[in-house]
Coordinates of C-alpha atoms in Angstrom, one line a residue:
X338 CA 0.0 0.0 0.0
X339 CA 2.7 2.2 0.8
X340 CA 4.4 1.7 -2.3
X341 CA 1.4 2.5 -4.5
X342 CA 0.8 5.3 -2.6
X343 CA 4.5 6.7 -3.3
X344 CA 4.1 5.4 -7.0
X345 CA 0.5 7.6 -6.9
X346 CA 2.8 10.8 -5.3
X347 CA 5.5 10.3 -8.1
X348 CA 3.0 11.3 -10.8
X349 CA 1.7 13.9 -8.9
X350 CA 5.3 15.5 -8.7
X351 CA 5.3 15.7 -12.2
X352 CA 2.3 17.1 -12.8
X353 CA 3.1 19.8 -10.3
X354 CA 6.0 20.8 -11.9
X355 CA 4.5 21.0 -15.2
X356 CA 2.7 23.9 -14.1
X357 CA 2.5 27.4 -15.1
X358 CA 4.7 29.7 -13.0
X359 CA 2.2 32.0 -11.5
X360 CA 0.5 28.6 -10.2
X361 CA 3.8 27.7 -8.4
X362 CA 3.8 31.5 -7.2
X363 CA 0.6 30.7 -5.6
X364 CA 1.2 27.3 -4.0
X365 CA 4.2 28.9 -2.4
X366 CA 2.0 31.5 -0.7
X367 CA -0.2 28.8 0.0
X368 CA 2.1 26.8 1.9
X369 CA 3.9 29.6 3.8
X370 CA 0.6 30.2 5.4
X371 CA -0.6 29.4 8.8
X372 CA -2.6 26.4 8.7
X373 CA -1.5 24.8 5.8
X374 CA 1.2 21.5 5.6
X375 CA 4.1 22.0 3.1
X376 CA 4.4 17.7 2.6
X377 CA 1.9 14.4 2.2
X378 CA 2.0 12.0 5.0
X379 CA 4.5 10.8 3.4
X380 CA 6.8 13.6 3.9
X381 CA 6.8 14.7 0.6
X382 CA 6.9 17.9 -0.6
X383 CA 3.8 19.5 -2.0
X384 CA 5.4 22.7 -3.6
X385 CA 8.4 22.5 -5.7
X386 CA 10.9 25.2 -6.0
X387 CA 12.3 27.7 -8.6
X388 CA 16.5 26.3 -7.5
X389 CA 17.4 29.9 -9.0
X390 CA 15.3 31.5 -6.9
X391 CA 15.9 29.7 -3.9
X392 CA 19.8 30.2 -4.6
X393 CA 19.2 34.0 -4.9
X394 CA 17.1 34.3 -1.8
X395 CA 19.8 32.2 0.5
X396 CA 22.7 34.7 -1.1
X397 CA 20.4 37.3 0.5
X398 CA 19.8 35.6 3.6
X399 CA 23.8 35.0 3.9
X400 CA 24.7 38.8 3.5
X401 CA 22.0 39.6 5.9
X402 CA 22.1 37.3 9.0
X403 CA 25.2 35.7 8.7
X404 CA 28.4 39.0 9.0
X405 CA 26.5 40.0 12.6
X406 CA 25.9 36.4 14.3
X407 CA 29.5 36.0 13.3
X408 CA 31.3 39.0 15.1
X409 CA 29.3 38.5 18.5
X410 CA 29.9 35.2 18.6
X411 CA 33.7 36.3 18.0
X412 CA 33.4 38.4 20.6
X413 CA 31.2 36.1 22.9
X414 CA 34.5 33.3 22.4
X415 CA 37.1 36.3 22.6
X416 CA 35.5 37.7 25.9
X417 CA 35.4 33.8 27.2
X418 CA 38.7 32.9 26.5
X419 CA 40.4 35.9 27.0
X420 CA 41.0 34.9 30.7
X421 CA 44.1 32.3 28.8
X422 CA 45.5 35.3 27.3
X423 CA 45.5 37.1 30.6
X424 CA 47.1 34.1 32.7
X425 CA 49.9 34.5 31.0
X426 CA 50.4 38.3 31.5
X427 CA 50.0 38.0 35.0
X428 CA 46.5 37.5 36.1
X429 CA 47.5 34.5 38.4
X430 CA 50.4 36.3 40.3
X431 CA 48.3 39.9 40.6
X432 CA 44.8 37.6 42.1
X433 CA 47.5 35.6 44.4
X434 CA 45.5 32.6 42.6
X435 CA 47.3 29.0 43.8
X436 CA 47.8 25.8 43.1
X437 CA 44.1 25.2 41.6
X438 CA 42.8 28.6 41.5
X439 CA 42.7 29.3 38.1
X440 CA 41.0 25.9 37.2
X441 CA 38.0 26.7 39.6
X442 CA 37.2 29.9 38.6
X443 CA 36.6 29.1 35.0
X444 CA 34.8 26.3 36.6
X445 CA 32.5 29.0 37.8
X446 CA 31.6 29.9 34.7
X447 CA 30.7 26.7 33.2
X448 CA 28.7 26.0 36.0
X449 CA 26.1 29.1 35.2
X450 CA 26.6 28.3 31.0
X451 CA 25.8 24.7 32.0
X452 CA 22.7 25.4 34.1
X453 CA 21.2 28.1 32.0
X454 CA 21.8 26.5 28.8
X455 CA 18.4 24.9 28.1
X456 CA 15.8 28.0 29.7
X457 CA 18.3 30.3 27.6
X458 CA 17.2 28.8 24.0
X459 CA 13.8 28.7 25.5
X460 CA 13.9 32.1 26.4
X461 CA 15.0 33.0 22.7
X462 CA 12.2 31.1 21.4
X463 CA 9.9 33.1 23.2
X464 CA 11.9 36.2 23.3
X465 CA 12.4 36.4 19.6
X466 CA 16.4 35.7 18.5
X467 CA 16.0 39.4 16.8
X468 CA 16.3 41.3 20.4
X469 CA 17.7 38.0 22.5
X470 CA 20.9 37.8 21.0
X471 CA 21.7 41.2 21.1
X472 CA 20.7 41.7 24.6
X473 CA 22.5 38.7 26.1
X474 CA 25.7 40.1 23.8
X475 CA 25.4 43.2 25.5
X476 CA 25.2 41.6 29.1
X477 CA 28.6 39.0 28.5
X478 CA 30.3 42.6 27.2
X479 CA 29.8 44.5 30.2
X480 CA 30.8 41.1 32.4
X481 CA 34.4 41.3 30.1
X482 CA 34.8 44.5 31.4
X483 CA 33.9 44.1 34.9
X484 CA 36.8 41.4 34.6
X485 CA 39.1 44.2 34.5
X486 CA 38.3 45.6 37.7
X487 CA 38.3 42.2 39.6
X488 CA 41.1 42.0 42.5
X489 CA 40.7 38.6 44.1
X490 CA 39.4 35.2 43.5
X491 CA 36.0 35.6 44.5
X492 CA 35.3 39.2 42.5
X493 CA 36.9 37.2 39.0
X494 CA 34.4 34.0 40.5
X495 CA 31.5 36.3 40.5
X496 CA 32.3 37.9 37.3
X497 CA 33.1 34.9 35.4
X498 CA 29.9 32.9 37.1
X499 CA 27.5 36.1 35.7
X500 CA 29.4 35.8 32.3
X501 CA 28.3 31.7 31.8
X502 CA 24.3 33.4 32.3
X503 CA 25.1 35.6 29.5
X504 CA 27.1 33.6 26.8
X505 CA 24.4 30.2 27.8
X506 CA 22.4 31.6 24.7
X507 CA 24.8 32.6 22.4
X508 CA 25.6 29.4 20.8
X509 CA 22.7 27.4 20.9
X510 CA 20.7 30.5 20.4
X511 CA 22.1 31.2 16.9
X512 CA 21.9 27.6 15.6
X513 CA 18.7 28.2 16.2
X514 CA 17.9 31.2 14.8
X515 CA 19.6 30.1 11.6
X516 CA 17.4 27.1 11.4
X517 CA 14.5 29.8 11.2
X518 CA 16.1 30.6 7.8
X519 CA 17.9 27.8 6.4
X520 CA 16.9 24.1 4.6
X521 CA 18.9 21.3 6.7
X522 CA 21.5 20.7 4.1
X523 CA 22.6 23.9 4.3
X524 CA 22.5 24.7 7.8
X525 CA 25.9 22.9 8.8
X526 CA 28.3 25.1 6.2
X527 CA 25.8 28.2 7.6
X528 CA 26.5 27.3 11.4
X529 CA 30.5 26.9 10.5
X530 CA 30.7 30.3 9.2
X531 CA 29.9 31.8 12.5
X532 CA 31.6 28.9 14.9
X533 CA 34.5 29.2 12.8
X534 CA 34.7 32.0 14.9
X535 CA 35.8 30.3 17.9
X536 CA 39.4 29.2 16.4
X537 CA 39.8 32.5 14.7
X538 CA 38.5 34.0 18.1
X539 CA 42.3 31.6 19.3
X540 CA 43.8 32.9 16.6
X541 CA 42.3 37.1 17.0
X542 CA 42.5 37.0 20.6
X543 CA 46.2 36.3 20.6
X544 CA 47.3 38.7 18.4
X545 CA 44.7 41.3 19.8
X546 CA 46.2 40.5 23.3
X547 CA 49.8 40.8 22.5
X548 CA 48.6 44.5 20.9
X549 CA 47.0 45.9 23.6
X550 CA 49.7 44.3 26.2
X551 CA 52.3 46.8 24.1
X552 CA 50.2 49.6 25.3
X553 CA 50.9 51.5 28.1
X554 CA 48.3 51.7 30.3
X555 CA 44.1 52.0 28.9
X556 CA 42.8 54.6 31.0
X557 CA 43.9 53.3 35.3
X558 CA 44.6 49.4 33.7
X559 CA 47.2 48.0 33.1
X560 CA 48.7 44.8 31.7
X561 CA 45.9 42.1 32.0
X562 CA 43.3 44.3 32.7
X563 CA 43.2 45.9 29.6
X564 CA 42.8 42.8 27.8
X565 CA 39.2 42.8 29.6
X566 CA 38.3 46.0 29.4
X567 CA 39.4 46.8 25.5
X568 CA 37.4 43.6 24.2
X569 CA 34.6 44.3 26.5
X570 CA 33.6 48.3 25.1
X571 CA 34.2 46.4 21.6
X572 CA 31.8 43.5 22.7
X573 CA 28.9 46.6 23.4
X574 CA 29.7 48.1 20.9
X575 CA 28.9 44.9 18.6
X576 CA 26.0 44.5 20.6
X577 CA 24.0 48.0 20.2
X578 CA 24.6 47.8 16.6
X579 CA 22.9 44.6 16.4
X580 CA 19.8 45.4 18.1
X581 CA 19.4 47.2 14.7
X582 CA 20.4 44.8 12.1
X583 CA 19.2 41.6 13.1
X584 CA 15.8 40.7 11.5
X585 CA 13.8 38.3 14.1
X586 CA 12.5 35.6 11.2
X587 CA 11.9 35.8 7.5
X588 CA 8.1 37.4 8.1
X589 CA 9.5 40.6 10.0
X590 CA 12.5 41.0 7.1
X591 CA 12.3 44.4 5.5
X592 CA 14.8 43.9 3.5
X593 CA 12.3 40.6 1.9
X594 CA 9.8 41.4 -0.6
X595 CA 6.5 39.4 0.2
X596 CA 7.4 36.7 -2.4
X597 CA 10.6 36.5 -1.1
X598 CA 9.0 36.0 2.1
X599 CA 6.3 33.3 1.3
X600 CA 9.6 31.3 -0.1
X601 CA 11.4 31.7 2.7
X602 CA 9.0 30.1 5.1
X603 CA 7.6 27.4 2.1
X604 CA 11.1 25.9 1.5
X605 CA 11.5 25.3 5.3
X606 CA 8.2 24.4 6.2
X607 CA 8.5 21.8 3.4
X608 CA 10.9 19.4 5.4
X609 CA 8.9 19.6 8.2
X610 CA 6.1 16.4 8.4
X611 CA 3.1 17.2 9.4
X612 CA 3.5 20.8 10.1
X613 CA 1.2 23.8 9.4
X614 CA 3.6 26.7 11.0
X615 CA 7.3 27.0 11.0
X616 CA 7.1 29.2 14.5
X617 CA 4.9 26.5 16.6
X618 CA 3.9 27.8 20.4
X619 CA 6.3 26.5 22.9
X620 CA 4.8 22.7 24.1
X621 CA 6.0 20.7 26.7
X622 CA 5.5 17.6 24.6
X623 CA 7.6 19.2 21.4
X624 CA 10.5 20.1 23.9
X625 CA 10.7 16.6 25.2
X626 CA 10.7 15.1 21.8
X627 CA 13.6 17.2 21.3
X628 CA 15.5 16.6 24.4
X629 CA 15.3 12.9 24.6
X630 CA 15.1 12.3 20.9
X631 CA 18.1 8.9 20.8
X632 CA 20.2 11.2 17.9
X633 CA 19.8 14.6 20.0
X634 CA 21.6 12.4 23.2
X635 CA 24.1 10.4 21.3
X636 CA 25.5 13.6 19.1
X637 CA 25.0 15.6 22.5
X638 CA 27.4 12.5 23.9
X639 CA 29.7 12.8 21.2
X640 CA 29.8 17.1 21.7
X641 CA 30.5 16.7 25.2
X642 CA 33.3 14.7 24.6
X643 CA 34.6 17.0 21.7
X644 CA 34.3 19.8 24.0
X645 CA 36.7 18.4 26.1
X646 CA 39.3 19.4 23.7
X647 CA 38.1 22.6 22.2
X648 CA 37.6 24.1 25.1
X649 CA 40.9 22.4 26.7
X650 CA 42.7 24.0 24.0
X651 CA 41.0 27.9 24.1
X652 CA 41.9 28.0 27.5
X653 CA 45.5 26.1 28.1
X654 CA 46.6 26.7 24.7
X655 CA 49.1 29.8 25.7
X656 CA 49.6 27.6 28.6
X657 CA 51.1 24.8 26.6
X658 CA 53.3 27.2 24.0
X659 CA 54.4 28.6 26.9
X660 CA 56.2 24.6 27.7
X661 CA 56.8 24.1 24.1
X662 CA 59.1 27.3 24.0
X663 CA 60.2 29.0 27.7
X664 CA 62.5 31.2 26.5
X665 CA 60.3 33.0 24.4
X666 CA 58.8 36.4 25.5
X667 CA 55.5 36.5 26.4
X668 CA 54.1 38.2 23.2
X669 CA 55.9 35.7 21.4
X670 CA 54.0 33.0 23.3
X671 CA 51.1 35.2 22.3
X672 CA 51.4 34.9 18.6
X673 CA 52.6 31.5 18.5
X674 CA 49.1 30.2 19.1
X675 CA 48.0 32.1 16.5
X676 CA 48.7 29.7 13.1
X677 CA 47.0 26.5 14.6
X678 CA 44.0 28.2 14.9
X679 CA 43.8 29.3 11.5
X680 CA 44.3 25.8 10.3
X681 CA 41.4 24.7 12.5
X682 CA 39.5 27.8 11.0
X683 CA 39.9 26.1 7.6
X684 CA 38.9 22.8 8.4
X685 CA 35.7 24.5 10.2
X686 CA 34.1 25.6 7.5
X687 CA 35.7 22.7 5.0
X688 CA 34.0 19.7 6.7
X689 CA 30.8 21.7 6.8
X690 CA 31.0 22.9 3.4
X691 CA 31.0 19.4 2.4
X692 CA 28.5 18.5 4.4
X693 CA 26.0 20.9 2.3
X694 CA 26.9 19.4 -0.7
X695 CA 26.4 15.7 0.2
X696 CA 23.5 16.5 2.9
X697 CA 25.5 14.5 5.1
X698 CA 27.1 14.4 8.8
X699 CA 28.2 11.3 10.2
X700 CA 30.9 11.1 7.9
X701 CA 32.7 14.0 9.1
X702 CA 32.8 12.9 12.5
X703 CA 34.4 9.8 11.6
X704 CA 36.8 11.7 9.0
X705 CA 37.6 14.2 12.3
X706 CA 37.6 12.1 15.0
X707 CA 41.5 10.2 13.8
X708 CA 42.9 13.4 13.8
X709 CA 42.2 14.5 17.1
X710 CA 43.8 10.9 18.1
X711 CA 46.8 11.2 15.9
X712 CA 47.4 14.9 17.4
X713 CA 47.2 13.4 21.6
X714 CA 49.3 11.0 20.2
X715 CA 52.4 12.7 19.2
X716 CA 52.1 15.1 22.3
X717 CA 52.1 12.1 24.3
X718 CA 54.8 10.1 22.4
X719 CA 57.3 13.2 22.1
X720 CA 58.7 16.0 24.1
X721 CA 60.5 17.6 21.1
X722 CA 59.1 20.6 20.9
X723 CA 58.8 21.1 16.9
X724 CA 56.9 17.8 17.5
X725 CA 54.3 19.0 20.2
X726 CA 53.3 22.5 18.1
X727 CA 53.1 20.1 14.7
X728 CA 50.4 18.0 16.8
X729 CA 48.2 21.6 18.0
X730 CA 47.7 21.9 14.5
X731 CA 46.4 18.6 13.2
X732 CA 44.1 18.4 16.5
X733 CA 42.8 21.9 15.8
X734 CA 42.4 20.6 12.3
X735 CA 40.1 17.6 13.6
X736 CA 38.1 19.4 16.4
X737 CA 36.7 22.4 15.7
X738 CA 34.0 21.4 12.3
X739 CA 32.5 19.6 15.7
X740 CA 30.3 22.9 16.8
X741 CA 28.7 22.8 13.5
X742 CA 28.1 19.8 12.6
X743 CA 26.7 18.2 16.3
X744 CA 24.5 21.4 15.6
X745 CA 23.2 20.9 12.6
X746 CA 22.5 16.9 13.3
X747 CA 20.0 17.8 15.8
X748 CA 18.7 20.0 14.0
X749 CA 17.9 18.1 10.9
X750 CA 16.6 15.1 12.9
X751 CA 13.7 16.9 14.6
X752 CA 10.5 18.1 12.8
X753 CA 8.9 20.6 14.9
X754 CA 11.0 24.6 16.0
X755 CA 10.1 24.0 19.4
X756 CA 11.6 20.3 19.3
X757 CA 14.4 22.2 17.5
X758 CA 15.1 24.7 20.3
X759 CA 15.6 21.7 22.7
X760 CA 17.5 19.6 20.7
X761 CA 20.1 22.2 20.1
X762 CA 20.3 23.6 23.8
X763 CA 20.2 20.0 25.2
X764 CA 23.3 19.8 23.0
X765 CA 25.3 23.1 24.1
X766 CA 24.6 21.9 27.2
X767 CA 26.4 18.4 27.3
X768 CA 28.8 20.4 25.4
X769 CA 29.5 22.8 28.2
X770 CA 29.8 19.8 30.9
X771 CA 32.7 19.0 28.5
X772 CA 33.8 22.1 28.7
X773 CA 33.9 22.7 32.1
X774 CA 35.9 18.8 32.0
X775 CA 38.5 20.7 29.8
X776 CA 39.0 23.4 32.7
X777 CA 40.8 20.3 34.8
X778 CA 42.3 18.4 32.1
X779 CA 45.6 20.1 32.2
X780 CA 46.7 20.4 35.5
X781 CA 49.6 22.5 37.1
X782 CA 51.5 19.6 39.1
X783 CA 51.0 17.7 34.8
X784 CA 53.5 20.1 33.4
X785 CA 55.2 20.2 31.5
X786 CA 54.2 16.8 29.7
X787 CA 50.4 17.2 30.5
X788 CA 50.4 13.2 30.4
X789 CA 47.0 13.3 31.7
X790 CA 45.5 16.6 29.9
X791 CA 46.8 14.9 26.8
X792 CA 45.4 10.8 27.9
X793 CA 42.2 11.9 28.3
X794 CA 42.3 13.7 24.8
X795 CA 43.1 10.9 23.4
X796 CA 40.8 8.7 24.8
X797 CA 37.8 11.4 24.6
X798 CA 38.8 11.3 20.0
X799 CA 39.0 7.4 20.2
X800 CA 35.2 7.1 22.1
X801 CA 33.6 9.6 19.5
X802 CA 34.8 7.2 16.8
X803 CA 33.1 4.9 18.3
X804 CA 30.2 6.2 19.2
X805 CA 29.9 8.0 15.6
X806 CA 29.8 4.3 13.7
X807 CA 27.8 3.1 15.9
X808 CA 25.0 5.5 15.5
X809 CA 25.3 5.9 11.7
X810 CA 24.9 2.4 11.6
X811 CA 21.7 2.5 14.1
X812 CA 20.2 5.5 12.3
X813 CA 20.5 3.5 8.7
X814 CA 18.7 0.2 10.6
X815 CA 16.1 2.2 11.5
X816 CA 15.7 3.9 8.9
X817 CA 15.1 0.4 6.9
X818 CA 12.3 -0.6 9.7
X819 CA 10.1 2.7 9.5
X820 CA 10.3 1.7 5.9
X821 CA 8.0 -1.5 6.7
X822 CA 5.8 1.0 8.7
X823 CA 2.2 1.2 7.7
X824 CA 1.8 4.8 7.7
X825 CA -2.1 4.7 6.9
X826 CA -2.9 2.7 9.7
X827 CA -0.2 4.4 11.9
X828 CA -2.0 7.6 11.5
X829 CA -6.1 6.3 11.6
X830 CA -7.8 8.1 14.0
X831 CA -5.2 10.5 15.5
X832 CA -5.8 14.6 15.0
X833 CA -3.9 17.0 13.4
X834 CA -2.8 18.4 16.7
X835 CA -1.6 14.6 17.8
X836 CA 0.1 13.9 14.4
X837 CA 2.4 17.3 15.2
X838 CA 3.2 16.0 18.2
X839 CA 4.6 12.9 17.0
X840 CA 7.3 14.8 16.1
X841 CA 10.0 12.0 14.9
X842 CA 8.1 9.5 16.0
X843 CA 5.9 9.9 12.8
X844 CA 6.2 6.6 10.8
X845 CA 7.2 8.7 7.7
X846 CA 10.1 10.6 9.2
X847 CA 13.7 9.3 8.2
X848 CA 16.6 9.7 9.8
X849 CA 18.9 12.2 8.2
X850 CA 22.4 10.8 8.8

């Protein structure tokens, strides 16, 4: 039954398409409107779309959206990993921070990111990303700056612990908001071209540190503290601006004409089973099925675990150049963490680029996952120093396309935007406990071998191998069982309102490896 009713579908597609172009102009409308589903139960789509057209509107959407998420969440990584920057120029010796000091109070601030993480993409659901993001921005600037003025460990605790509140939303919020905008194929490349400002933050913040540490004084700071404060007022800056540019969703863009509009929403609402509005009302049901959806918690797994490094390496980076070469000044240090990062930067946006094209994600974290392991490896196997600064950069290479790719797979393996708001901030969130592992992976008695910082590296890369063929292979064997689903009978009897909130669980949804 199920294959005659695909066979009967087929035809339909290419009747549809043989129609006249105003008729397609219509449907379009049609199916960007409230109340209408954009697929059969099937899941396919019911409107077919112009590809030039479409290509013209996401070049819009890129120039639009994509040059202000990407500087405040440069910022937001600048402002967060600063504090590495500012160990090194004496941070630790002006606080009188000890033995493990400095690892608990950027504990502090993963312990607010962590907590807030999931009410923060809630909140920017029902917020609206348009004034959200800008807002929060604002708050994590004027935290960098309060930074400056912090004398002991308790005042930087406080600080640091207000700062996690603040930069909770950033990341999860913006994968988010983009999914407002973007088909799933194409979110990945779209999230990479704003997390690939975390190693280029690596990269920035080090040479914008060992600027501002040539200056004499800014204002009463000196040394470390104008680290803080400089980024900070920049940070605000950022921020104000973008309470002005940042267009909430595709209906409330000016810079959209209506048809541009109606497509907008159409070509989204199109991959989505079942649904009759892009923007659903936040549902307790919906927000479950995102949480506890089996990809959401095994890619959240595998983000945690990832996080472990990329965070492990924003923070203890200048730390670690500082073993590789001693001898070096301090703005040297500086600048030598600079190239790795902008060989992770590359490899950021690569894997997700590819991604787009093939519409696919599991592959790249089994292509990234070896060389995380191969990096760990040589640190652990050598203490020549050429050796150790080789591995930064093929772990940097291996680690970073992460952020956008464990984004994106939640993403596309949910149906409804409030399911999708949950996913993603159930996944920033295991990401952050990683994170806030990464804060006692290298620790001071370690140096200057880091034998355990580096172990656990290793053995975090080898589990998300693992973990990553395993679930491909679970998401194709599913995939082949919903295929002997009778959808028909599946569905008899339920509501429109009940067939929504299947979510996933629909018998027509497919897992999008």
């Amino acid at each position: 039954m199920v294959k005659t009713q695909f066979a009967m579908d087929q035809a339909e597609e290419k009747r549809t398409t043989s129609h006249h172009e105003d008729m397609k102009e219509e449907t379009t409308h049609q199916a960007a409107e409230r109340g209408h589903v954009a697929t059969d139960i099937y899941g396919h789509p019911l409107v077919h779309f112009d590809p030039a057209a479409e290509s013209r509107l996401r070049w819009k959407i890129d120039l639009c959206i994509i040059p202000t998420v990407a500087l405040l969440y440069l910022f937001c990584f600048i402002d967060r990993a600063n504090i590495g920057n500012a160990k090194i120029a004496g941070l630790e010796k002006d606080l009188k921070l000890k033995n493990y000091d400095y690892n608990a109070v950027l504990s502090v601030f993963y312990i607010s990111y962590i907590i807030f993480e999931i009410p923060s993409n809630i909140c920017c659901k029902w917020i609206g990303p348009g004034w959200f993001i800008p807002a929060i921005s604002l708050g994590f600037g004027i935290c960098s700056i309060g930074t400056a003025f912090a004398n002991n460990i308790h005042t930087i605790s406080g600080v640091r612990f207000l700062l996690g509140i603040f930069e909770a939303g950033m990341l999860p919020g913006i994968a988010y908001y983009l999914s407002r905008w973007y088909r799933r194929s194409e979110l990945a490349f779209r999230l990479s071209l704003y997390i690939v400002m975390a190693p280029l933050a690596g990269a920035f913040g080090g040479l914008l540190a060992s600027a501002i540490l040539k200056l004499d004084h800014f204002g009463g700071l000196h040394r470390w503290r104008m680290i803080f404060a400089i980024e900070g007022i920049i940070t605000c800056g950022l921020s104000v601006i973008s309470f002005f540019t940042l267009t909430d969703r595709p209906a409330t863009a000016k810079w959209l004409s209506q048809e541009e509009k109606d497509l907008a929403i159409a070509r989204v609402k199109s991959e989505r089973i079942a649904t009759t509005e892009v923007l659903d009302k936040l549902d307790l049901k919906k927000t479950l099925r995102g949480i506890l959806s089996p990809v959401t918690l095994v890619t959240a797994f595998i983000f945690l675990l990832n996080n472990i490094t990329v965070q492990g390496l924003a923070f203890f980076a200048p730390t670690i150049v500082q073993t590789i070469y001693p001898k070096e000044t301090v703005i040297n240090q500086q600048l030598h963490t600079v190239p790795p990062y902008v060989v992770g930067a590359f490899f950021t946006v690569l894997f997700p680029f590819l991604s787009w094209r093939y519409d696919k994600r599991m592959i790249f974290f089994i292509l990234g996952s070896p060389l995380i392991m191969i990096g760990y490896i040589m640190f652990l196997a050598s203490t020549d120093s050429q050796v150790r600064y080789g591995a930064t950069f093929i772990i940097a290479s291996g680690a970073f396309a992460f952020g956008a790719l464990c984004n994106a797979h939640v993403s596309a393996n949910v149906v409804s935007d409030t399911a999708r708001a949950s996913a993603i901030g159930t996944n920033v969130m295991f990401g952050n406990i990683g994170g806030l592992i990464s804060t006692w992976s290298f620790l001071p008695f370690d140096k200057p071998n880091y034998h355990i910082g580096n172990g656990l590296n290793l053995a975090t890369s080898s589990t998300i191998l693992i973990l990553s063929i395993c679930l491909l292979l679970w998401m194709n064997w599913s995939n082949k069982s919903r295929e002997q689903t009778a959808v028909d009978e599946e569905l008899a009897g339920l509501t429109q309102q009940q067939i929504q909130d299947l979510d996933w669980r629909h018998p027509s949804f497919r897992w999008r490896p």
